[in-house]
PDB file of C-alpha atoms in Angstrom:
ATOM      1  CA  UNK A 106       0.000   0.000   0.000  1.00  0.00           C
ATOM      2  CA  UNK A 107       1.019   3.738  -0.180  1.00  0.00           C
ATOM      3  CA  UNK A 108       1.477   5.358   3.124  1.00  0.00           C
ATOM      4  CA  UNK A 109       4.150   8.346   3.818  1.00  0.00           C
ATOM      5  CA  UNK A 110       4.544   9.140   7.548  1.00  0.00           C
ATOM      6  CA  UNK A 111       6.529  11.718   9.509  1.00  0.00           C
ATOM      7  CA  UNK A 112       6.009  13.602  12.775  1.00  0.00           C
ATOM      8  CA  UNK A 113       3.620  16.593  13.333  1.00  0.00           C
ATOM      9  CA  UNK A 114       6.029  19.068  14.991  1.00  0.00           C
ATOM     10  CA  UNK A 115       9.791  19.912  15.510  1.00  0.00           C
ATOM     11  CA  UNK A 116      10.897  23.040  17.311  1.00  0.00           C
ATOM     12  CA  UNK A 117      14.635  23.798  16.950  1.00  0.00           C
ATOM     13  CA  UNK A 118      16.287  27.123  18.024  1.00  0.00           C
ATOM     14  CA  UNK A 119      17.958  29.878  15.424  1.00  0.00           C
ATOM     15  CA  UNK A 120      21.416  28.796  14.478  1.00  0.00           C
ATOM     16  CA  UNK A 121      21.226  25.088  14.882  1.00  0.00           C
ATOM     17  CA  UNK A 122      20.558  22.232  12.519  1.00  0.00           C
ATOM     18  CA  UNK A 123      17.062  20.564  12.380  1.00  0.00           C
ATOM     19  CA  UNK A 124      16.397  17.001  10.733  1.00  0.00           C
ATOM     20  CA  UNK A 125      12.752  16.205   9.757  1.00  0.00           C
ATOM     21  CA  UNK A 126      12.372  12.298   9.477  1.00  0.00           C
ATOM     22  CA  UNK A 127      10.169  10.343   6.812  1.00  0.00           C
ATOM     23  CA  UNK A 128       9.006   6.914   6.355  1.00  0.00           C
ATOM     24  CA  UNK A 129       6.999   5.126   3.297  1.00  0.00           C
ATOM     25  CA  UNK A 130       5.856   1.987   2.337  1.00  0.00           C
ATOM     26  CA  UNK A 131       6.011   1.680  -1.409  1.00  0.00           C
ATOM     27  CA  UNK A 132       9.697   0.161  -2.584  1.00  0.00           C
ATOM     28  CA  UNK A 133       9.071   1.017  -5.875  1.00  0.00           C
ATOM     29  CA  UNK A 134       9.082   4.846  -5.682  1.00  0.00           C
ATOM     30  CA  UNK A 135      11.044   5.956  -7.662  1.00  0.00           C
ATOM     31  CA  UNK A 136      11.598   9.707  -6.601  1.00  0.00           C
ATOM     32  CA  UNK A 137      11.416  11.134  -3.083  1.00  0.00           C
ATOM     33  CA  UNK A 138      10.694  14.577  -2.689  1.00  0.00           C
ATOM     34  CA  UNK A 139      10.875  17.633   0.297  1.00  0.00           C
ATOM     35  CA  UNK A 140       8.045  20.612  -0.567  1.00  0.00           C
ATOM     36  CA  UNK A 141       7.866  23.568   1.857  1.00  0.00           C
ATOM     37  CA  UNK A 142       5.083  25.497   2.731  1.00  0.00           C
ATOM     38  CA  UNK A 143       4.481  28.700   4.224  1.00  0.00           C
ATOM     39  CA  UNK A 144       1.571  30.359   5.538  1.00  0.00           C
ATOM     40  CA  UNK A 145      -0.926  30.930   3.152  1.00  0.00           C
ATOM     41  CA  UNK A 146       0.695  29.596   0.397  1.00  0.00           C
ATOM     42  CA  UNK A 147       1.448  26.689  -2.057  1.00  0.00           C
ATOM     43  CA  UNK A 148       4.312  23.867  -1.391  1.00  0.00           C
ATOM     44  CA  UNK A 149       7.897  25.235  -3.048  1.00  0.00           C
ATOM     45  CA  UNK A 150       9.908  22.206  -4.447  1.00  0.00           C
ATOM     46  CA  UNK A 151      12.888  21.922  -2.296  1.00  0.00           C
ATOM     47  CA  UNK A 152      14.995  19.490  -3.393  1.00  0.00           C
ATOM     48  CA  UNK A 153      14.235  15.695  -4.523  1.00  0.00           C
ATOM     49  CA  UNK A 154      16.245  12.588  -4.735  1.00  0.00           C
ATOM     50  CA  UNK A 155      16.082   9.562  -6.950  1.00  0.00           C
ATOM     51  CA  UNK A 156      15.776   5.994  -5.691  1.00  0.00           C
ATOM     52  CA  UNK A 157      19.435   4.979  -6.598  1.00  0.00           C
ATOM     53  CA  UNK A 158      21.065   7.308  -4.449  1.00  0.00           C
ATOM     54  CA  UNK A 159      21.118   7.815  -0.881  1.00  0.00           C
ATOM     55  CA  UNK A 160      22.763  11.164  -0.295  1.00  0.00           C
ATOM     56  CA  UNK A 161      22.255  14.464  -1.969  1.00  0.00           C
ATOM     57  CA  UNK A 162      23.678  17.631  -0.470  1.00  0.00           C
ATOM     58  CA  UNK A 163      22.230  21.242  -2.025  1.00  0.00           C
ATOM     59  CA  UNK A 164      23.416  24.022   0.067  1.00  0.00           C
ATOM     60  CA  UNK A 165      21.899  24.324   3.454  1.00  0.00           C
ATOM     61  CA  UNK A 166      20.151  21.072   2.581  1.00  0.00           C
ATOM     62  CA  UNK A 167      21.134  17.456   2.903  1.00  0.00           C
ATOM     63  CA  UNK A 168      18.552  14.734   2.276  1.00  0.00           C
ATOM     64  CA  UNK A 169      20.135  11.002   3.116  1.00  0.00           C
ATOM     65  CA  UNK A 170      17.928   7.943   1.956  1.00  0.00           C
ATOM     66  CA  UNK A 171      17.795   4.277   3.187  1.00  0.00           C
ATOM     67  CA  UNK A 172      16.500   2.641   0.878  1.00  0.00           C
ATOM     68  CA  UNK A 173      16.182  -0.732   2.819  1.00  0.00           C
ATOM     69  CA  UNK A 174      14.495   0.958   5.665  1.00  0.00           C
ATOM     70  CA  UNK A 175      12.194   3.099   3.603  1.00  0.00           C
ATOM     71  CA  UNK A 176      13.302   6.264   5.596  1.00  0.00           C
ATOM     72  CA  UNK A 177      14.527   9.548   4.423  1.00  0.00           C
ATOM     73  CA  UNK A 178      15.503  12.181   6.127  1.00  0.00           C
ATOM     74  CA  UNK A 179      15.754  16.372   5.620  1.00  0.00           C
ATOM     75  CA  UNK A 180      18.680  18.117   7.362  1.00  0.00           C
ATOM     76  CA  UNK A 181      18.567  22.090   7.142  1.00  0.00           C
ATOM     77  CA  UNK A 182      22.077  23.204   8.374  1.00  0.00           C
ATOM     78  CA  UNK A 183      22.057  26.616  10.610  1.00  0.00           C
ATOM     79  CA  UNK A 184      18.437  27.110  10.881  1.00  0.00           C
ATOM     80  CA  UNK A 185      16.815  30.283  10.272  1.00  0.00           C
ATOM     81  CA  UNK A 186      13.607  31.602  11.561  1.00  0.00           C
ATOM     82  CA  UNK A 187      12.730  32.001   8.021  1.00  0.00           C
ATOM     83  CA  UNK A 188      12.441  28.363   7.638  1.00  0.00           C
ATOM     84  CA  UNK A 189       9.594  28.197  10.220  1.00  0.00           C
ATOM     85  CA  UNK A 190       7.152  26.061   7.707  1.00  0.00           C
ATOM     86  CA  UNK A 191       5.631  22.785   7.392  1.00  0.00           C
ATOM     87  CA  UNK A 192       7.495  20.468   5.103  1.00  0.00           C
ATOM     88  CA  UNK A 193       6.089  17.605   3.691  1.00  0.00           C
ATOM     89  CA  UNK A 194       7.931  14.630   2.079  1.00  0.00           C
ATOM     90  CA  UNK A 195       6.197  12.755  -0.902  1.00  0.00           C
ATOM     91  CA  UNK A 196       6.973   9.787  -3.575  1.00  0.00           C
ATOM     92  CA  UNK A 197       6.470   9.289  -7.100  1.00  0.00           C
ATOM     93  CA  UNK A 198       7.276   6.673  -9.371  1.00  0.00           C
ATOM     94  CA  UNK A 199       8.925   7.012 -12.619  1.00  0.00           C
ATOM     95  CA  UNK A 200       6.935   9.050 -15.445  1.00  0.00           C
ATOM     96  CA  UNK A 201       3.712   9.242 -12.991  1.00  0.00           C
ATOM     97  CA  UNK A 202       1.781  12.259 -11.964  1.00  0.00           C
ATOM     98  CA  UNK A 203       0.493  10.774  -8.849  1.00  0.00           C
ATOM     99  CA  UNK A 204       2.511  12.340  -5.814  1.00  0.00           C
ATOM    100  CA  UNK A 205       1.970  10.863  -2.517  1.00  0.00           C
ATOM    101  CA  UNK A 206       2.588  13.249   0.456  1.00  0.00           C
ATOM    102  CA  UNK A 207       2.910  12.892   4.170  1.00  0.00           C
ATOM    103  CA  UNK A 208       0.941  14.666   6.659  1.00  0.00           C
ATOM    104  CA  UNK A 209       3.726  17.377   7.343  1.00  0.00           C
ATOM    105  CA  UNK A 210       5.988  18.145  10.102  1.00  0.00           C
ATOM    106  CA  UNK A 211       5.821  21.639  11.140  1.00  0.00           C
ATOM    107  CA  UNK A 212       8.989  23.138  12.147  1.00  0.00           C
ATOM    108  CA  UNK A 213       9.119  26.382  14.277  1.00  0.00           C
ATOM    109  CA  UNK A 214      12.880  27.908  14.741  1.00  0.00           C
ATOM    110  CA  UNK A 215      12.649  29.513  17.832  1.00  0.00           C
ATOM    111  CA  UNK A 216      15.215  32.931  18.528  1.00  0.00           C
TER     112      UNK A 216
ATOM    113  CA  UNK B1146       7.057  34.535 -15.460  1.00  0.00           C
ATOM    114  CA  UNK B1147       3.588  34.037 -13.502  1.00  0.00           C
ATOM    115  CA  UNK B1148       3.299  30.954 -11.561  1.00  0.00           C
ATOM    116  CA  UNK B1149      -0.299  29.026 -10.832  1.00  0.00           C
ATOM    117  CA  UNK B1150      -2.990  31.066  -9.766  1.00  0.00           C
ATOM    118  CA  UNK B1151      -5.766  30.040  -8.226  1.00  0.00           C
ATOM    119  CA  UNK B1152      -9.154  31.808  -6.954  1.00  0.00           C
ATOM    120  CA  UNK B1153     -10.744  32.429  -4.630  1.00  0.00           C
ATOM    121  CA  UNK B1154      -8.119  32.102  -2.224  1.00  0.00           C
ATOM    122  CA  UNK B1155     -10.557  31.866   0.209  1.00  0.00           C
ATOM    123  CA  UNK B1156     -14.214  30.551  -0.306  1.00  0.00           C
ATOM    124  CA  UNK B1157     -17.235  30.319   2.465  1.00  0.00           C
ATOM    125  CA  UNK B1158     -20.345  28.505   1.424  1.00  0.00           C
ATOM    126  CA  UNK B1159     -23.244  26.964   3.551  1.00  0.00           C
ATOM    127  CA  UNK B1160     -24.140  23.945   3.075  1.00  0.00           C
ATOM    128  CA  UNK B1161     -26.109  22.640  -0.161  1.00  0.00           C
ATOM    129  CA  UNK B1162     -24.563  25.455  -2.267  1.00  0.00           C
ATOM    130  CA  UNK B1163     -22.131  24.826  -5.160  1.00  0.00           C
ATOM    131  CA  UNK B1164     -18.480  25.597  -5.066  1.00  0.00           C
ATOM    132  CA  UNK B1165     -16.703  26.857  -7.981  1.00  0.00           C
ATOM    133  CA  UNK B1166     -12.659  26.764  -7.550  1.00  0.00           C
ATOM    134  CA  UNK B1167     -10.095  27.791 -10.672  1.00  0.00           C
ATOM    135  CA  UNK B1168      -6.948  27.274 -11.537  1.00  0.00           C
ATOM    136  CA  UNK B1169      -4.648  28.861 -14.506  1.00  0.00           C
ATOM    137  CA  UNK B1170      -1.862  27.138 -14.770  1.00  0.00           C
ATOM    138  CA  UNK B1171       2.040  28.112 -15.437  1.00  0.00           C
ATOM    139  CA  UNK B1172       2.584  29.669 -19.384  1.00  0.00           C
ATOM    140  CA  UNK B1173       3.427  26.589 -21.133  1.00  0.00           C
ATOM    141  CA  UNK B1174       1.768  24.207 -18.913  1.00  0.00           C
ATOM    142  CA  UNK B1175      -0.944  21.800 -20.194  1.00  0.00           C
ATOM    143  CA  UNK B1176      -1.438  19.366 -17.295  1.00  0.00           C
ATOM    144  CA  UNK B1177      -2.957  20.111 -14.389  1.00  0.00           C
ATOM    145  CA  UNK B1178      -3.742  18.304 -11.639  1.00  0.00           C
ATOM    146  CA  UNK B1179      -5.681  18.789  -8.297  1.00  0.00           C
ATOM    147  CA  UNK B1180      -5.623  17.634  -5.133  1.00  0.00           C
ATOM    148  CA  UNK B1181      -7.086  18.338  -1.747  1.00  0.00           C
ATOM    149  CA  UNK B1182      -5.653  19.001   2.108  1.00  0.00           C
ATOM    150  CA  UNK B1183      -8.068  18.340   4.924  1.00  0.00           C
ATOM    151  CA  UNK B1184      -6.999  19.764   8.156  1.00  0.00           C
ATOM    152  CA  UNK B1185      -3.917  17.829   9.684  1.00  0.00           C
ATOM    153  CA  UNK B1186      -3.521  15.816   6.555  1.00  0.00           C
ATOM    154  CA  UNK B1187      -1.111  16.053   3.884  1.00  0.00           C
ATOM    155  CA  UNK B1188      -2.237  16.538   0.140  1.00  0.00           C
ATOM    156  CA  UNK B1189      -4.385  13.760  -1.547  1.00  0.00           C
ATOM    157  CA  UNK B1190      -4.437  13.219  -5.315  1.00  0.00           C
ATOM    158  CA  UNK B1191      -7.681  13.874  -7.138  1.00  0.00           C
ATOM    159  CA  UNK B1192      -7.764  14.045 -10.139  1.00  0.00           C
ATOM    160  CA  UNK B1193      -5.506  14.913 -13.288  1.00  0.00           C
ATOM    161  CA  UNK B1194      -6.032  16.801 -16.557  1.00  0.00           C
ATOM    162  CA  UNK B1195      -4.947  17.470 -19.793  1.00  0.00           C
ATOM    163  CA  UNK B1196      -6.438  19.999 -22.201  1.00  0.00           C
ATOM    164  CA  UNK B1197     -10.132  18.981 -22.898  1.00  0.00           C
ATOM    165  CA  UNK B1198      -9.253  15.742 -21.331  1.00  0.00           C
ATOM    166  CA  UNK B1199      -9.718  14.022 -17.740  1.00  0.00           C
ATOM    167  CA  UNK B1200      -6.635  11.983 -17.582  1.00  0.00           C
ATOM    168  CA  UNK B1201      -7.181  10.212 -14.373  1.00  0.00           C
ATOM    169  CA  UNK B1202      -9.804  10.752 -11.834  1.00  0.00           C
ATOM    170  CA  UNK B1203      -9.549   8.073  -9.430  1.00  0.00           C
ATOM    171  CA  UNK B1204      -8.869  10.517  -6.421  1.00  0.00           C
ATOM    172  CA  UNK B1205     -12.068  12.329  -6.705  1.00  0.00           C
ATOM    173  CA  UNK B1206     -15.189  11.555  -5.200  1.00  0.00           C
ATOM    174  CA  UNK B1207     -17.935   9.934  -7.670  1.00  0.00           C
ATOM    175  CA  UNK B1208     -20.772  12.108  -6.555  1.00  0.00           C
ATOM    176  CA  UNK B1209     -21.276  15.595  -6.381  1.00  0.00           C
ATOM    177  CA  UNK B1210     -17.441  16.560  -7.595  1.00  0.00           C
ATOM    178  CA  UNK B1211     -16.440  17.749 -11.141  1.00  0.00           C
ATOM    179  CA  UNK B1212     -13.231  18.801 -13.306  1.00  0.00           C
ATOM    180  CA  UNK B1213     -13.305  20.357 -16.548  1.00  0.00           C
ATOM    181  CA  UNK B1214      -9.586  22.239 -18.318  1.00  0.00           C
ATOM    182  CA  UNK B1215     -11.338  23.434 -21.296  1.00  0.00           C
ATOM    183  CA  UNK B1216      -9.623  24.394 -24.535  1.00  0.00           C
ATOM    184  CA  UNK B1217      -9.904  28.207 -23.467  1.00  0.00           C
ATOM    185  CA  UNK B1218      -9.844  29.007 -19.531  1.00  0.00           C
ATOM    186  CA  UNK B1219      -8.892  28.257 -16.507  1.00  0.00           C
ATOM    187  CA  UNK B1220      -9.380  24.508 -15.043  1.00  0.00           C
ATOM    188  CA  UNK B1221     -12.418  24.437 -12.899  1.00  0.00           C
ATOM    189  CA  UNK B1222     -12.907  22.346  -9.846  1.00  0.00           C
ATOM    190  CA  UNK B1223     -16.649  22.148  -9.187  1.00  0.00           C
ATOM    191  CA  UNK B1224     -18.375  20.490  -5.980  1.00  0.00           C
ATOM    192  CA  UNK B1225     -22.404  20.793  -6.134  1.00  0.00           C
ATOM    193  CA  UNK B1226     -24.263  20.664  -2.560  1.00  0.00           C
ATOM    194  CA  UNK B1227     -21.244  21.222  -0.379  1.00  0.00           C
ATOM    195  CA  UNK B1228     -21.381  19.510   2.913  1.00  0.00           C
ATOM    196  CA  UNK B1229     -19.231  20.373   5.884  1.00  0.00           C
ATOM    197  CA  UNK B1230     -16.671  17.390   4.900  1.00  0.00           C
ATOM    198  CA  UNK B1231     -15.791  19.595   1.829  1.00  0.00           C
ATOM    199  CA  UNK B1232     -14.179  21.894   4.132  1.00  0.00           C
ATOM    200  CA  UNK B1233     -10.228  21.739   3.072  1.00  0.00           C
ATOM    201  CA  UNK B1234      -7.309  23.217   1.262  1.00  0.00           C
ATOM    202  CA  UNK B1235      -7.673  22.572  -2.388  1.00  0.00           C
ATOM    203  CA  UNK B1236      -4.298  22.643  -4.215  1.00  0.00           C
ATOM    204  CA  UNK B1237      -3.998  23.208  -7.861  1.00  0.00           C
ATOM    205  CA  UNK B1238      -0.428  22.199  -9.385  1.00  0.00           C
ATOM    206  CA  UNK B1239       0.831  22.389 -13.174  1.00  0.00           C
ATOM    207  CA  UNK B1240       3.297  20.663 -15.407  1.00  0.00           C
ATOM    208  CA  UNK B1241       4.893  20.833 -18.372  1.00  0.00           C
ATOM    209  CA  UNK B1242       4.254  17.126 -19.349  1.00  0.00           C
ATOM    210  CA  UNK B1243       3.467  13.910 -17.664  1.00  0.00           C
ATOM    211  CA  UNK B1244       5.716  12.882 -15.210  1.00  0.00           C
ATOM    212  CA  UNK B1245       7.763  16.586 -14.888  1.00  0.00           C
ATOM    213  CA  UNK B1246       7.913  18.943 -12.229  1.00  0.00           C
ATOM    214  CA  UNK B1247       4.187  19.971 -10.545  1.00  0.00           C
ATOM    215  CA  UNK B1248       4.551  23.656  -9.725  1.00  0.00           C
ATOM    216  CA  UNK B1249       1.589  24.469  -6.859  1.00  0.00           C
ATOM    217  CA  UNK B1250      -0.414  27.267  -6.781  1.00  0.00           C
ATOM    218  CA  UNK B1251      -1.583  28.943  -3.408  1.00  0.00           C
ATOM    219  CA  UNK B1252      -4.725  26.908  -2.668  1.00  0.00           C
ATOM    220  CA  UNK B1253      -8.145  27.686  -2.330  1.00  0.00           C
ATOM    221  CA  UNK B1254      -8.997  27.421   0.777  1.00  0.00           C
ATOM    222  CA  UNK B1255     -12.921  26.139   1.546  1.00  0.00           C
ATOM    223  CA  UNK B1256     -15.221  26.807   4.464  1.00  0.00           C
ATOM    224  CA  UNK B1257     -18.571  24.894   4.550  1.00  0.00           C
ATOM    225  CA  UNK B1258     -20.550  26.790   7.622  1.00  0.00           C
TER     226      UNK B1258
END
C-alpha cells in the first residue's frame, strides 16, 4: 500500500541544525521529494532525490535515503527563523503524476 | 514569469450550495492536476487533466465533484451541494508534461458553515 509518515512538529532554536524524518511503504518509488510550505501559500519544491542514491547535499540542505528501511531524512544546516514552515515529504514513481505526500511536520525555529 | 494562480483564495459557502474553484496554470503548462488538504492531513491526489481531457480521476469523489480544463480558460474544480466534509485546502499544481515537475499554486482554501 502507499502510506508516507513523519512527525507533526519539531521546534529547533535559530542557528542550529534541524532534521525532519520520513518513512513510506512503497519500494518502488522511484523519486522522493521535500516541498515547503508557508503560511498561506502553495508547497515550493525543495529538493528531490532519486531511488538509486542515498545522499544528496544542495546548500543548506542534505537529504540522506535508506533505501532498505524506507526512511529519508531532511537536514537544514544553521536554521533560520525564516524556515519556520511545514514540510512535507512525498513519492512518485517514474513518469507518474500521482505524488503521494505525508501529513507534514511543522517546524518552528525559535530565537 | 507568472506561476499558478488560483481563486478564490478563500471561499465560504453553507451547506447545499455549489463551489466553484479555478486554476490557470504556469505559461506553457498543459497538465494540471488537483488535489485536496483536509486539516492535519497532507495533500491527496484527485484528479488529473490534460487539455479537454480528464486523464485520471480516481482521487475524486464519484458524486457531487467535477473537473473540466477546457480548450480556453482556466481549469475548474466544481463540488455541487457542499457539505461540511468539503471543508479543506484545495491545491492546484501544473506541469509541463506527464511525469515533470508539478509547480503548486496557493490553494483555495474552503469553508462549509
Amino acid at each position: 500500500g502507499e502510506d508516507v509518515e513523519q512527525s507533526l512538529f519539531l521546534s529547533v532554536r535559530e542557528g542550529d541544525s534541524s532534521v525532519i524524518n520520513c518513512t513510506y511503504t512503497d519500494s518502488s518509488s522511484t523519486y522522493l521529494y521535500w516541498y515547503k510550505q508557508e503560511p498561506g501559500a502553495g508547497l515550493q519544491l525543495l529538493t528531490y532525490i532519486f531511488s538509486n542514491m542515498d545522499m544528496k547535499q544542495d546548500q543548506r540542505l542534505t537529504v540522506l535515503l535508506n533505501k532498505k528501511d524506507k526512511h529519508l531524512s531532511l537536514r537544514i544546516a544553521d536554521t533560520q527563523t525564516g524556515d519556520s514552515a511545514i514540510y512535507f515529504c512525498a513519492e512518485g514513481m517514474d513518469s507518474s503524476y500521482k505524488l503521494i505526500f505525508g501529513s507534514g511536520t511543522r517546524l518552528l525555529v525559535r530565537p | 514569469n507568472a506561476g499558478v494562480m488560483q481563486n478564490p483564495r478563500h471561499l465560504v459557502r453553507r451547506r447545499g450550495q455549489e463551489a466553484r474553484l479555478r486554476c490557470s496554470p504556469m505559461k506553457g503548462h498543459s497538465h494540471v492536476y488537483w488535489y485536496r488538504q483536509l486539516p492535519e492531513e497532507g495533500l491527496k491526489f484527485m484528479v488529473y487533466l490534460q487539455k479537454e481531457n480528464i486523464i485520471d480521476e480516481s482521487g475524486m469523489p464519484k458524486e457531487r465533484f467535477s473537473a473540466e480544463f477546457p480548450k480556453e480558460g482556466p481549469s475548474i474544480l466544481r463540488i455541487q451541494q457542499v457539505v461540511r466534509g468539503d471543508s479543506a485546502a484545495y491545491f492546484c499544481a501544473s506541469s509541463r508534461g506527464q511525469g515533470d515537475e508539478q509547480f503548486f499554486g496557493p490553494g483555495t482554501r474552503l469553508t462549509v458553515l
